[in-house]
C-alpha atoms as a printed R data frame, in Angstrom:
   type eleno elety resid chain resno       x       y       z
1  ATOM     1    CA   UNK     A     1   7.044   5.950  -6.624
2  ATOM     2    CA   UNK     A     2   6.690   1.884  -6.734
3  ATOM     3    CA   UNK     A     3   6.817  -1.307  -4.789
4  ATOM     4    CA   UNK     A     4   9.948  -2.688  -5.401
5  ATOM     5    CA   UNK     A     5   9.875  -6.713  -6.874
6  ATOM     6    CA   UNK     A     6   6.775  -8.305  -7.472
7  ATOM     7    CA   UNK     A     7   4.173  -8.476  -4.658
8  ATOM     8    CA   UNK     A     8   0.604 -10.881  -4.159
9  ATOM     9    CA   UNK     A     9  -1.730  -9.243  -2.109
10 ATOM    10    CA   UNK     A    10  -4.481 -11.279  -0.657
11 ATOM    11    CA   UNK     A    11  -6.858 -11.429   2.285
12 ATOM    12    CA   UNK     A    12  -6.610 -13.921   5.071
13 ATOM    13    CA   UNK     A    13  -9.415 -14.506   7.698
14 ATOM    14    CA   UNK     A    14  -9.910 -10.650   7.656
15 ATOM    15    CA   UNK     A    15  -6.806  -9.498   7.238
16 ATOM    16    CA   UNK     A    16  -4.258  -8.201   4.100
17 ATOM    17    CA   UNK     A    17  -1.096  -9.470   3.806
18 ATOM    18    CA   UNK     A    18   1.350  -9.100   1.003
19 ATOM    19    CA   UNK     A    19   4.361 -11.317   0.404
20 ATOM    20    CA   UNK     A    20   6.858 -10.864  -2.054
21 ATOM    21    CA   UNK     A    21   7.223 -13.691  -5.608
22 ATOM    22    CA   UNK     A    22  10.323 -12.328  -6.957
23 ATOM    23    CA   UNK     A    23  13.154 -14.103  -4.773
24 ATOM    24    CA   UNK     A    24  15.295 -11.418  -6.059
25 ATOM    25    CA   UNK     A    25  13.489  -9.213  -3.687
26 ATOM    26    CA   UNK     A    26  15.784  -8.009  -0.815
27 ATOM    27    CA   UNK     A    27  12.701  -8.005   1.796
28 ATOM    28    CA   UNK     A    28  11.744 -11.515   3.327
29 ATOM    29    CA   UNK     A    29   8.542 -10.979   5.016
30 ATOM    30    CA   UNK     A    30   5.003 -10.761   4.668
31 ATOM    31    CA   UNK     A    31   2.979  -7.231   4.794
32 ATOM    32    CA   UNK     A    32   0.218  -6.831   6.945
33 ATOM    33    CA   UNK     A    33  -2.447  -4.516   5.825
34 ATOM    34    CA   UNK     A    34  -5.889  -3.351   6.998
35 ATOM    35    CA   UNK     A    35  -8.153  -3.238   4.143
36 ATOM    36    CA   UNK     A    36  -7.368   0.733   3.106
37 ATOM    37    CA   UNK     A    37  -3.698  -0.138   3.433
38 ATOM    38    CA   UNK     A    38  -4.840  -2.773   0.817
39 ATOM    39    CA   UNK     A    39  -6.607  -0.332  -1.298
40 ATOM    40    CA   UNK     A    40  -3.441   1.656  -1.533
41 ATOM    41    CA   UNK     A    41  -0.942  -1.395  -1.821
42 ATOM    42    CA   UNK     A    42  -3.015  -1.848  -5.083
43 ATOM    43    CA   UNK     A    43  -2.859   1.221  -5.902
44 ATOM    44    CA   UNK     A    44   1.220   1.536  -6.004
45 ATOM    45    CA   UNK     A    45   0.733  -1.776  -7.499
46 ATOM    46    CA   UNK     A    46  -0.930   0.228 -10.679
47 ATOM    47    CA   UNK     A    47   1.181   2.647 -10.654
48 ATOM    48    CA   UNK     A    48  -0.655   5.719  -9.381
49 ATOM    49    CA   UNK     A    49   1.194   8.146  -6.789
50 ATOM    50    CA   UNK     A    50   0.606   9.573  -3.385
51 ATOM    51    CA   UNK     A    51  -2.332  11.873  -4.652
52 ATOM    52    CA   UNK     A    52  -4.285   9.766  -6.709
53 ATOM    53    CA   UNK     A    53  -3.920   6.986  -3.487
54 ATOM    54    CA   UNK     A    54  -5.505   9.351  -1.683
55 ATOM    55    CA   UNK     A    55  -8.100  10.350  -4.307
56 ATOM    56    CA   UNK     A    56  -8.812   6.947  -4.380
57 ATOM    57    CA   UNK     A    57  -9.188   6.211  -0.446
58 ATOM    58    CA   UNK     A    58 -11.894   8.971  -0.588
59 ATOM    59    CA   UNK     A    59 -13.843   7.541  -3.535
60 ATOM    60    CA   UNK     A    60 -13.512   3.886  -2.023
61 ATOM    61    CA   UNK     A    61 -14.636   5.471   1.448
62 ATOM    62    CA   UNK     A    62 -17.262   7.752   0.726
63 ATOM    63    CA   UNK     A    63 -17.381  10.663   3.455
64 ATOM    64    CA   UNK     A    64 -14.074  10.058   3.972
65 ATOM    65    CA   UNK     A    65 -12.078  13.842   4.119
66 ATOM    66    CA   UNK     A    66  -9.127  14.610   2.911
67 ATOM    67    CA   UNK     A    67  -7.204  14.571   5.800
68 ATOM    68    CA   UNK     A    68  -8.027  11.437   7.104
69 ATOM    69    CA   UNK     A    69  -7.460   9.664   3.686
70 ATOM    70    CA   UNK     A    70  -3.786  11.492   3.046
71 ATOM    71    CA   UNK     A    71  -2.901  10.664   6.686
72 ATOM    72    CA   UNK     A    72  -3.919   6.885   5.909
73 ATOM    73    CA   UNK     A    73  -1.746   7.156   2.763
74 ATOM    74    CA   UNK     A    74   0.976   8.560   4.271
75 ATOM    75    CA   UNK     A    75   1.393   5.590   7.323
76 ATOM    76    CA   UNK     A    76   0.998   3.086   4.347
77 ATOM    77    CA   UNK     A    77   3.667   4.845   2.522
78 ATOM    78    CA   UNK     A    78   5.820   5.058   5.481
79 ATOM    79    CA   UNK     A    79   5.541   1.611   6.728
80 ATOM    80    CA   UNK     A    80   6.739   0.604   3.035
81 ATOM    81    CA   UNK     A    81   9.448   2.912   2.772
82 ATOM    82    CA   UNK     A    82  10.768   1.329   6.509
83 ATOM    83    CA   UNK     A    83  10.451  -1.921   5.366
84 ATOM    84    CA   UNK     A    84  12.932  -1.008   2.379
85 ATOM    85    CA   UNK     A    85  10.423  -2.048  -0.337
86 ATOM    86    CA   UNK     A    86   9.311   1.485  -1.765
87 ATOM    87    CA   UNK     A    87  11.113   3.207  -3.944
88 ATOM    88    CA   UNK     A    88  10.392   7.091  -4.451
């Protein structure tokens, strides 16, 4: 799994957004992201897949269970895969 096109993530008076550099990219928005939809974001962005996002949610967010993290992951991973910009 990967974000398709080339993405820059950055934070804005709080928030994450990520907007897409490569105008060959077929999505024309901007991304908005809380800051552990951020953490995985970069995390597709180095390649890893759904279980190390969530592995890496829980180290991030110490005391965070499993659950919580993988259901976190999986609305990220959702929201990307609506917005046509993940591809599996």
């Amino acid at each position: 799994m990967k974000l398709k096109g080339g993405f820059v993530l950055t934070e804005l008076v709080g928030e994450y957004v990520a907007v897409p550099m490569d105008p060959s990219n077929e999505f024309h928005g901007v991304v908005k992201l809380n800051a552990s939809g951020a953490e995985v974001f970069r995390a597709l962005n180095e390649g890893m897949d759904e279980e190390q996002c969530v592995s890496r949610l829980q180290e991030k967010y110490s005391g965070l269970d499993r659950e919580t993290a993988k259901a976190a992951v999986d609305a990220v991973l959702k929201e990307l895969r609506d917005k046509g910009i993940l591809e599996d």
